[in-house]
Structures are given as structure tokens and as C-alpha cells.
Short mmCIF file of N, CA and C in Angstrom, two decimals:
data_model
loop_
_atom_site.label_atom_id
_atom_site.label_comp_id
_atom_site.label_asym_id
_atom_site.label_seq_id
_atom_site.Cartn_x
_atom_site.Cartn_y
_atom_site.Cartn_z
N ALA A 1 -9.92 -0.15 2.40
CA ALA A 1 -10.09 -1.60 2.41
C ALA A 1 -8.88 -2.25 1.75
N PRO A 2 -8.41 -3.36 2.30
CA PRO A 2 -7.25 -4.01 1.72
C PRO A 2 -7.57 -4.60 0.35
N THR A 3 -6.58 -4.56 -0.52
CA THR A 3 -6.75 -5.15 -1.84
C THR A 3 -6.66 -6.66 -1.73
N THR A 4 -7.02 -7.33 -2.81
CA THR A 4 -6.95 -8.79 -2.83
C THR A 4 -5.51 -9.26 -2.63
N ALA A 5 -4.56 -8.58 -3.26
CA ALA A 5 -3.15 -8.97 -3.13
C ALA A 5 -2.68 -8.82 -1.68
N VAL A 6 -3.06 -7.72 -1.04
CA VAL A 6 -2.67 -7.49 0.36
C VAL A 6 -3.29 -8.56 1.25
N SER A 7 -4.56 -8.86 1.02
CA SER A 7 -5.22 -9.90 1.82
C SER A 7 -4.54 -11.26 1.62
N TRP A 8 -4.17 -11.56 0.40
CA TRP A 8 -3.51 -12.83 0.11
C TRP A 8 -2.15 -12.90 0.81
N VAL A 9 -1.38 -11.83 0.72
CA VAL A 9 -0.06 -11.80 1.35
C VAL A 9 -0.19 -11.93 2.87
N LEU A 10 -1.14 -11.21 3.46
CA LEU A 10 -1.35 -11.33 4.91
C LEU A 10 -1.74 -12.75 5.29
N GLY A 11 -2.63 -13.35 4.52
CA GLY A 11 -3.06 -14.72 4.81
C GLY A 11 -1.91 -15.71 4.73
N VAL A 12 -1.11 -15.61 3.69
CA VAL A 12 0.04 -16.51 3.55
C VAL A 12 1.04 -16.28 4.68
N GLY A 13 1.30 -15.02 5.01
CA GLY A 13 2.23 -14.72 6.09
C GLY A 13 1.77 -15.27 7.42
N ILE A 14 0.50 -15.12 7.71
CA ILE A 14 -0.04 -15.63 8.97
C ILE A 14 -0.03 -17.15 8.98
N LEU A 15 -0.39 -17.76 7.86
CA LEU A 15 -0.35 -19.23 7.78
C LEU A 15 1.07 -19.75 8.00
N ALA A 16 2.05 -19.11 7.36
CA ALA A 16 3.45 -19.52 7.54
C ALA A 16 3.90 -19.34 8.99
N ALA A 17 3.44 -18.25 9.60
CA ALA A 17 3.83 -17.99 10.99
C ALA A 17 3.21 -18.98 11.96
N ILE A 18 2.10 -19.59 11.57
CA ILE A 18 1.47 -20.63 12.40
C ILE A 18 2.11 -21.98 12.12
N ALA A 19 2.38 -22.25 10.84
CA ALA A 19 2.90 -23.56 10.43
C ALA A 19 4.32 -23.81 10.96
N ALA A 20 5.18 -22.82 10.92
CA ALA A 20 6.58 -23.02 11.34
C ALA A 20 6.68 -23.49 12.79
N PRO A 21 6.04 -22.82 13.75
CA PRO A 21 6.12 -23.31 15.14
C PRO A 21 5.49 -24.69 15.30
N TRP A 22 4.36 -24.90 14.64
CA TRP A 22 3.68 -26.19 14.75
C TRP A 22 4.58 -27.30 14.25
N LEU A 23 5.25 -27.09 13.13
CA LEU A 23 6.16 -28.11 12.59
C LEU A 23 7.37 -28.33 13.50
N ILE A 24 7.92 -27.27 14.05
CA ILE A 24 9.06 -27.38 14.96
C ILE A 24 8.68 -28.21 16.18
N HIS A 25 7.49 -28.00 16.68
CA HIS A 25 7.06 -28.73 17.89
C HIS A 25 6.73 -30.20 17.61
N LEU A 26 6.68 -30.58 16.34
CA LEU A 26 6.45 -31.98 15.99
C LEU A 26 7.74 -32.81 16.00
N ILE A 27 8.89 -32.14 16.10
CA ILE A 27 10.17 -32.86 16.11
C ILE A 27 10.21 -33.76 17.34
N PRO A 28 10.39 -35.07 17.11
CA PRO A 28 10.35 -36.01 18.24
C PRO A 28 11.66 -36.02 19.04
N GLY A 29 11.54 -36.56 20.26
CA GLY A 29 12.72 -36.84 21.07
C GLY A 29 13.35 -35.65 21.76
N THR A 30 12.63 -34.57 21.92
CA THR A 30 13.20 -33.42 22.61
C THR A 30 12.58 -33.31 24.00
N SER A 31 13.44 -33.09 24.99
CA SER A 31 12.94 -32.98 26.36
C SER A 31 12.48 -31.56 26.68
N ALA A 32 13.09 -30.57 26.03
CA ALA A 32 12.72 -29.18 26.24
C ALA A 32 11.89 -28.68 25.06
N PRO A 33 10.97 -27.75 25.29
CA PRO A 33 10.22 -27.19 24.16
C PRO A 33 11.18 -26.48 23.20
N LEU A 34 11.01 -26.72 21.91
CA LEU A 34 11.92 -26.15 20.91
C LEU A 34 11.58 -24.72 20.52
N GLY A 35 10.36 -24.27 20.81
CA GLY A 35 9.97 -22.91 20.44
C GLY A 35 10.91 -21.85 20.99
N PRO A 36 11.16 -21.82 22.30
CA PRO A 36 12.06 -20.80 22.84
C PRO A 36 13.52 -20.97 22.39
N ILE A 37 13.87 -22.16 21.92
CA ILE A 37 15.24 -22.40 21.47
C ILE A 37 15.43 -22.01 20.01
N LEU A 38 14.49 -22.41 19.14
CA LEU A 38 14.64 -22.19 17.70
C LEU A 38 13.86 -20.98 17.17
N LEU A 39 12.98 -20.41 17.99
CA LEU A 39 12.24 -19.18 17.67
C LEU A 39 11.42 -19.25 16.38
N PRO A 40 10.70 -20.33 16.12
CA PRO A 40 9.99 -20.42 14.84
C PRO A 40 8.89 -19.39 14.64
N ILE A 41 8.35 -18.83 15.71
CA ILE A 41 7.30 -17.83 15.59
C ILE A 41 7.84 -16.54 14.96
N PHE A 42 9.16 -16.40 14.90
CA PHE A 42 9.80 -15.21 14.32
C PHE A 42 10.07 -15.36 12.82
N TYR A 43 10.06 -16.57 12.27
CA TYR A 43 10.48 -16.79 10.89
C TYR A 43 9.65 -16.00 9.90
N ALA A 44 8.34 -16.21 9.89
CA ALA A 44 7.48 -15.52 8.92
C ALA A 44 7.45 -14.01 9.15
N PRO A 45 7.36 -13.53 10.41
CA PRO A 45 7.41 -12.08 10.59
C PRO A 45 8.73 -11.47 10.09
N MET A 46 9.84 -12.20 10.25
CA MET A 46 11.11 -11.68 9.74
C MET A 46 11.05 -11.56 8.22
N LEU A 47 10.52 -12.59 7.56
CA LEU A 47 10.38 -12.53 6.10
C LEU A 47 9.40 -11.43 5.70
N ALA A 48 8.35 -11.25 6.49
CA ALA A 48 7.41 -10.16 6.23
C ALA A 48 8.10 -8.81 6.34
N ALA A 49 8.98 -8.67 7.32
CA ALA A 49 9.72 -7.41 7.48
C ALA A 49 10.62 -7.15 6.28
N LEU A 50 11.11 -8.20 5.67
CA LEU A 50 11.97 -8.06 4.50
C LEU A 50 11.16 -7.76 3.24
N MET A 51 9.98 -8.37 3.12
CA MET A 51 9.25 -8.33 1.85
C MET A 51 8.08 -7.34 1.81
N LEU A 52 7.53 -6.97 2.95
CA LEU A 52 6.30 -6.18 2.97
C LEU A 52 6.53 -4.80 3.55
N ARG A 53 5.55 -3.94 3.34
CA ARG A 53 5.57 -2.64 4.00
C ARG A 53 5.43 -2.86 5.50
N LEU A 54 5.93 -1.93 6.28
CA LEU A 54 5.96 -2.08 7.74
C LEU A 54 4.59 -2.39 8.35
N PRO A 55 3.50 -1.69 7.99
CA PRO A 55 2.22 -2.03 8.63
C PRO A 55 1.79 -3.47 8.39
N LEU A 56 2.04 -3.98 7.19
CA LEU A 56 1.67 -5.37 6.91
C LEU A 56 2.56 -6.34 7.67
N ALA A 57 3.84 -6.03 7.76
CA ALA A 57 4.77 -6.90 8.51
C ALA A 57 4.39 -6.93 9.98
N VAL A 58 4.03 -5.79 10.54
CA VAL A 58 3.62 -5.74 11.94
C VAL A 58 2.30 -6.50 12.11
N ALA A 59 1.39 -6.39 11.16
CA ALA A 59 0.13 -7.13 11.24
C ALA A 59 0.39 -8.64 11.31
N VAL A 60 1.29 -9.13 10.47
CA VAL A 60 1.64 -10.56 10.51
C VAL A 60 2.21 -10.91 11.88
N SER A 61 3.09 -10.06 12.39
CA SER A 61 3.74 -10.36 13.67
C SER A 61 2.78 -10.35 14.85
N VAL A 62 1.72 -9.58 14.77
CA VAL A 62 0.76 -9.48 15.86
C VAL A 62 -0.33 -10.56 15.75
N VAL A 63 -0.86 -10.72 14.56
CA VAL A 63 -1.99 -11.63 14.37
C VAL A 63 -1.56 -13.10 14.45
N ALA A 64 -0.41 -13.43 13.87
CA ALA A 64 0.00 -14.84 13.78
C ALA A 64 0.10 -15.53 15.14
N PRO A 65 0.77 -14.98 16.15
CA PRO A 65 0.83 -15.68 17.44
C PRO A 65 -0.55 -15.84 18.09
N ILE A 66 -1.42 -14.87 17.89
CA ILE A 66 -2.75 -14.95 18.49
C ILE A 66 -3.56 -16.06 17.82
N VAL A 67 -3.54 -16.10 16.49
CA VAL A 67 -4.26 -17.14 15.77
C VAL A 67 -3.65 -18.50 16.07
N SER A 68 -2.32 -18.56 16.13
CA SER A 68 -1.63 -19.82 16.45
C SER A 68 -2.05 -20.33 17.82
N GLN A 69 -2.13 -19.45 18.80
CA GLN A 69 -2.52 -19.85 20.15
C GLN A 69 -3.95 -20.38 20.13
N TYR A 70 -4.81 -19.73 19.39
CA TYR A 70 -6.21 -20.16 19.30
C TYR A 70 -6.33 -21.53 18.64
N LEU A 71 -5.56 -21.75 17.55
CA LEU A 71 -5.69 -22.99 16.78
C LEU A 71 -4.89 -24.16 17.36
N THR A 72 -3.70 -23.87 17.90
CA THR A 72 -2.79 -24.95 18.30
C THR A 72 -2.47 -24.97 19.79
N GLY A 73 -2.81 -23.90 20.50
CA GLY A 73 -2.43 -23.82 21.91
C GLY A 73 -1.00 -23.34 22.11
N MET A 74 -0.32 -23.02 21.02
CA MET A 74 1.05 -22.50 21.10
C MET A 74 1.07 -21.10 20.48
N PRO A 75 1.72 -20.16 21.07
CA PRO A 75 2.44 -20.23 22.34
C PRO A 75 1.46 -20.29 23.51
N PRO A 76 1.95 -20.71 24.67
CA PRO A 76 1.07 -20.77 25.85
C PRO A 76 0.45 -19.40 26.16
N GLN A 77 -0.77 -19.42 26.64
CA GLN A 77 -1.51 -18.19 26.95
C GLN A 77 -0.71 -17.25 27.85
N ALA A 78 0.03 -17.82 28.80
CA ALA A 78 0.77 -16.99 29.76
C ALA A 78 1.83 -16.12 29.11
N VAL A 79 2.42 -16.57 28.02
CA VAL A 79 3.49 -15.81 27.37
C VAL A 79 3.01 -15.06 26.13
N LEU A 80 1.77 -15.27 25.72
CA LEU A 80 1.27 -14.69 24.48
C LEU A 80 1.40 -13.16 24.42
N PRO A 81 0.94 -12.40 25.42
CA PRO A 81 1.05 -10.95 25.30
C PRO A 81 2.50 -10.46 25.14
N SER A 82 3.40 -10.99 25.95
CA SER A 82 4.79 -10.53 25.84
C SER A 82 5.42 -11.00 24.54
N LEU A 83 5.05 -12.17 24.05
CA LEU A 83 5.60 -12.66 22.78
C LEU A 83 5.10 -11.83 21.60
N VAL A 84 3.82 -11.46 21.62
CA VAL A 84 3.29 -10.60 20.56
C VAL A 84 4.05 -9.28 20.54
N LEU A 85 4.26 -8.69 21.71
CA LEU A 85 5.03 -7.45 21.79
C LEU A 85 6.45 -7.66 21.27
N GLN A 86 7.08 -8.75 21.68
CA GLN A 86 8.46 -9.00 21.29
C GLN A 86 8.59 -9.18 19.77
N VAL A 87 7.71 -9.94 19.17
CA VAL A 87 7.80 -10.18 17.72
C VAL A 87 7.51 -8.89 16.96
N ALA A 88 6.53 -8.12 17.40
CA ALA A 88 6.23 -6.85 16.73
C ALA A 88 7.41 -5.88 16.85
N CYS A 89 7.99 -5.80 18.03
CA CYS A 89 9.16 -4.91 18.22
C CYS A 89 10.35 -5.39 17.38
N PHE A 90 10.52 -6.71 17.26
CA PHE A 90 11.57 -7.28 16.43
C PHE A 90 11.39 -6.84 14.97
N VAL A 91 10.17 -6.92 14.47
CA VAL A 91 9.89 -6.53 13.09
C VAL A 91 10.20 -5.05 12.87
N VAL A 92 9.76 -4.20 13.79
CA VAL A 92 10.04 -2.76 13.66
C VAL A 92 11.55 -2.51 13.71
N ALA A 93 12.23 -3.13 14.65
CA ALA A 93 13.69 -2.94 14.76
C ALA A 93 14.40 -3.44 13.51
N LEU A 94 13.96 -4.56 12.98
CA LEU A 94 14.59 -5.10 11.78
C LEU A 94 14.41 -4.16 10.60
N ARG A 95 13.26 -3.55 10.48
CA ARG A 95 13.04 -2.58 9.41
C ARG A 95 13.95 -1.37 9.58
N VAL A 96 14.14 -0.93 10.81
CA VAL A 96 15.02 0.21 11.07
C VAL A 96 16.47 -0.14 10.73
N LEU A 97 16.85 -1.38 11.02
CA LEU A 97 18.25 -1.81 10.85
C LEU A 97 18.54 -2.48 9.51
N ARG A 98 17.58 -2.54 8.61
CA ARG A 98 17.75 -3.37 7.42
C ARG A 98 18.82 -2.90 6.45
N THR A 99 19.36 -1.70 6.63
CA THR A 99 20.48 -1.28 5.78
C THR A 99 21.81 -1.87 6.25
N LEU A 100 21.82 -2.40 7.47
CA LEU A 100 23.01 -3.06 8.00
C LEU A 100 23.12 -4.47 7.42
N PRO A 101 24.31 -5.06 7.46
CA PRO A 101 24.41 -6.48 7.06
C PRO A 101 23.50 -7.33 7.95
N TRP A 102 22.87 -8.36 7.36
CA TRP A 102 21.92 -9.19 8.10
C TRP A 102 22.55 -9.88 9.30
N VAL A 103 23.83 -10.19 9.23
CA VAL A 103 24.48 -10.85 10.37
C VAL A 103 24.54 -9.91 11.57
N VAL A 104 24.37 -8.63 11.35
CA VAL A 104 24.30 -7.65 12.44
C VAL A 104 22.84 -7.31 12.73
N ALA A 105 22.08 -7.01 11.69
CA ALA A 105 20.71 -6.51 11.86
C ALA A 105 19.81 -7.50 12.58
N VAL A 106 19.87 -8.78 12.23
CA VAL A 106 18.95 -9.75 12.82
C VAL A 106 19.19 -9.95 14.32
N PRO A 107 20.43 -10.24 14.74
CA PRO A 107 20.63 -10.41 16.20
C PRO A 107 20.34 -9.13 16.99
N VAL A 108 20.73 -7.99 16.45
CA VAL A 108 20.47 -6.73 17.15
C VAL A 108 18.97 -6.47 17.23
N ALA A 109 18.25 -6.75 16.15
CA ALA A 109 16.79 -6.56 16.15
C ALA A 109 16.13 -7.51 17.15
N TYR A 110 16.62 -8.75 17.24
CA TYR A 110 16.05 -9.69 18.21
C TYR A 110 16.21 -9.16 19.63
N VAL A 111 17.42 -8.73 19.96
CA VAL A 111 17.68 -8.22 21.33
C VAL A 111 16.88 -6.94 21.56
N ALA A 112 16.83 -6.06 20.56
CA ALA A 112 16.06 -4.82 20.71
C ALA A 112 14.58 -5.12 20.93
N GLY A 113 14.05 -6.08 20.19
CA GLY A 113 12.65 -6.47 20.37
C GLY A 113 12.40 -7.04 21.75
N LEU A 114 13.32 -7.87 22.21
CA LEU A 114 13.20 -8.48 23.53
C LEU A 114 13.26 -7.43 24.64
N VAL A 115 14.23 -6.54 24.56
CA VAL A 115 14.38 -5.49 25.58
C VAL A 115 13.17 -4.55 25.56
N SER A 116 12.72 -4.18 24.36
CA SER A 116 11.54 -3.31 24.24
C SER A 116 10.31 -3.96 24.87
N ALA A 117 10.10 -5.23 24.56
CA ALA A 117 8.96 -5.94 25.14
C ALA A 117 9.09 -6.06 26.65
N ALA A 118 10.31 -6.28 27.14
CA ALA A 118 10.53 -6.38 28.59
C ALA A 118 10.18 -5.07 29.29
N ILE A 119 10.57 -3.97 28.67
CA ILE A 119 10.26 -2.65 29.24
C ILE A 119 8.75 -2.41 29.24
N MET A 120 8.11 -2.72 28.11
CA MET A 120 6.66 -2.49 28.01
C MET A 120 5.88 -3.36 28.99
N THR A 121 6.29 -4.62 29.17
CA THR A 121 5.56 -5.48 30.09
C THR A 121 5.72 -4.99 31.53
N ARG A 122 6.87 -4.44 31.85
CA ARG A 122 7.05 -3.88 33.20
C ARG A 122 6.17 -2.66 33.41
N VAL A 123 6.10 -1.81 32.38
CA VAL A 123 5.31 -0.58 32.49
C VAL A 123 3.84 -0.90 32.73
N VAL A 124 3.31 -1.92 32.07
CA VAL A 124 1.89 -2.25 32.22
C VAL A 124 1.63 -3.25 33.33
N GLY A 125 2.69 -3.69 34.01
CA GLY A 125 2.52 -4.61 35.13
C GLY A 125 2.29 -6.05 34.74
N ALA A 126 2.64 -6.42 33.52
CA ALA A 126 2.50 -7.81 33.08
C ALA A 126 3.67 -8.64 33.61
N ALA A 127 3.60 -9.94 33.38
CA ALA A 127 4.67 -10.83 33.84
C ALA A 127 6.01 -10.37 33.26
N PRO A 128 7.03 -10.26 34.09
CA PRO A 128 8.33 -9.77 33.61
C PRO A 128 9.00 -10.78 32.67
N ILE A 129 9.85 -10.25 31.79
CA ILE A 129 10.61 -11.06 30.85
C ILE A 129 12.04 -11.14 31.35
N ASP A 130 12.59 -12.35 31.42
CA ASP A 130 13.98 -12.56 31.79
C ASP A 130 14.83 -12.39 30.52
N VAL A 131 15.34 -11.19 30.31
CA VAL A 131 16.06 -10.87 29.08
C VAL A 131 17.30 -11.74 28.92
N VAL A 132 18.14 -11.81 29.94
CA VAL A 132 19.38 -12.58 29.84
C VAL A 132 19.09 -14.06 29.65
N GLY A 133 18.18 -14.59 30.45
CA GLY A 133 17.83 -16.01 30.32
C GLY A 133 17.25 -16.34 28.95
N THR A 134 16.42 -15.44 28.43
CA THR A 134 15.83 -15.66 27.11
C THR A 134 16.90 -15.68 26.03
N ILE A 135 17.84 -14.75 26.10
CA ILE A 135 18.92 -14.71 25.10
C ILE A 135 19.79 -15.96 25.19
N GLU A 136 20.06 -16.42 26.42
CA GLU A 136 20.87 -17.64 26.58
C GLU A 136 20.19 -18.84 25.92
N VAL A 137 18.90 -18.98 26.11
CA VAL A 137 18.15 -20.10 25.54
C VAL A 137 18.01 -19.95 24.03
N ALA A 138 17.82 -18.72 23.56
CA ALA A 138 17.48 -18.47 22.15
C ALA A 138 18.69 -18.38 21.22
N GLY A 139 19.88 -18.61 21.71
CA GLY A 139 21.07 -18.51 20.85
C GLY A 139 20.95 -19.27 19.54
N PRO A 140 20.56 -20.56 19.58
CA PRO A 140 20.41 -21.29 18.31
C PRO A 140 19.35 -20.67 17.40
N GLY A 141 18.27 -20.19 17.97
CA GLY A 141 17.22 -19.57 17.17
C GLY A 141 17.67 -18.26 16.53
N ILE A 142 18.46 -17.49 17.26
CA ILE A 142 19.01 -16.25 16.69
C ILE A 142 19.91 -16.59 15.51
N ALA A 143 20.69 -17.66 15.63
CA ALA A 143 21.54 -18.09 14.52
C ALA A 143 20.68 -18.54 13.33
N VAL A 144 19.61 -19.28 13.60
CA VAL A 144 18.71 -19.72 12.52
C VAL A 144 18.06 -18.51 11.85
N LEU A 145 17.57 -17.57 12.65
CA LEU A 145 16.97 -16.36 12.08
C LEU A 145 17.96 -15.60 11.20
N THR A 146 19.19 -15.49 11.67
CA THR A 146 20.22 -14.79 10.90
C THR A 146 20.47 -15.50 9.58
N GLY A 147 20.59 -16.82 9.62
CA GLY A 147 20.80 -17.59 8.39
C GLY A 147 19.62 -17.48 7.44
N LEU A 148 18.40 -17.57 7.95
CA LEU A 148 17.21 -17.42 7.11
C LEU A 148 17.15 -16.02 6.51
N GLY A 149 17.52 -15.03 7.30
CA GLY A 149 17.53 -13.65 6.81
C GLY A 149 18.53 -13.47 5.69
N LEU A 150 19.72 -14.02 5.87
CA LEU A 150 20.74 -13.93 4.82
C LEU A 150 20.26 -14.62 3.54
N LEU A 151 19.72 -15.81 3.68
CA LEU A 151 19.23 -16.57 2.53
C LEU A 151 18.10 -15.83 1.83
N ALA A 152 17.13 -15.36 2.59
CA ALA A 152 15.99 -14.65 2.00
C ALA A 152 16.45 -13.37 1.32
N ASP A 153 17.36 -12.65 1.94
CA ASP A 153 17.86 -11.41 1.36
C ASP A 153 18.54 -11.69 0.03
N ARG A 154 19.34 -12.74 -0.02
CA ARG A 154 20.03 -13.10 -1.27
C ARG A 154 19.04 -13.52 -2.34
N LEU A 155 18.06 -14.32 -1.97
CA LEU A 155 17.08 -14.79 -2.96
C LEU A 155 16.18 -13.67 -3.45
N LEU A 156 15.76 -12.80 -2.54
CA LEU A 156 14.80 -11.77 -2.92
C LEU A 156 15.44 -10.55 -3.56
N ARG A 157 16.64 -10.23 -3.13
CA ARG A 157 17.27 -9.00 -3.61
C ARG A 157 18.56 -9.24 -4.36
N GLY A 158 19.07 -10.45 -4.27
CA GLY A 158 20.34 -10.73 -4.92
C GLY A 158 21.53 -10.08 -4.25
N THR A 159 21.40 -9.76 -2.96
CA THR A 159 22.50 -9.12 -2.25
C THR A 159 23.50 -10.15 -1.77
N THR A 160 24.67 -9.66 -1.36
CA THR A 160 25.73 -10.55 -0.89
C THR A 160 26.23 -10.13 0.47
N GLN A 161 25.33 -9.68 1.32
CA GLN A 161 25.74 -9.26 2.68
C GLN A 161 26.31 -10.43 3.44
#
């Protein structure tokens, strides 16, 4: 059974993973949805990958988009399965790559998560993922993730990557 501390950390992580996309989508005056551009659903799972053990980080990455979809309607139901796979694969890849400088680890983990999810969705016959198109749209979000990763790493560990 999870301890109180583990339950608290999971709850905060999931809440943050729901709040970030919701807040991003409140930004007025945008013609295109900002989620695929700024990747806010990845922020809390990335921090979870940095701060928590892998099973807890993966739990945040899997549960948060599902709860977010239930509570807010975001992400859309059609993309939810592939997005859950992508965020979970991103977290695993980031943990594998975390000894690298964050400016390398974060973008590589994002692409690895995307490619892994694309392969898995093809294997199970789900809607295909446009890997190149997704990367083209997500460029600003990958930069934001990288910056957040660098900042979090410095604050939490005092590193200077």
C-alpha cells in the first residue's frame, strides 16, 4: 500500500499535470490550440521523472491525461491513448537519459517517446501518429520543456548543465 507521502506526491503531480494544460488553454487570442504547440501535459511528468522514482513518475504520466480528459475534456478523446503512451515513453526515456545534459536529454526523450508511441499505436492498430508533423508543431514546447528541465535540475540538484 502506498504511504501517505507517496499518495501526496502522486496527488500533487497529477493535479499539476491537469492544471498546466488547463491554464495554457485559457490564454486568449490564439487561433490554434496551444496544447500541441507548448506541450503542457508534459511539464509535470517531466518534473516527476526528475524528482520521483520511475514507477511514480510513470503513474503521474499515465493517470494525469486520463483524469484531465475526464475533468476538462482535454486532451480530446481521440488522441488520449496515443498521448498517454507518448508521455509515459517520454518519462521512461528521460530517466534513461538523465545523466546527459538536459539540453540533450529532454529533446531526445521527447522524440524517443513520440517515436515509441507511434510504433506502439501502429502495432495495436490505433490511429497513426504523424511523427514529423508533431515535431514541427511541438518545437516551441520542446524548447519550453528543455528550459523547465534545466531550471528544475538547477533548483533541485544545484547542477549547472
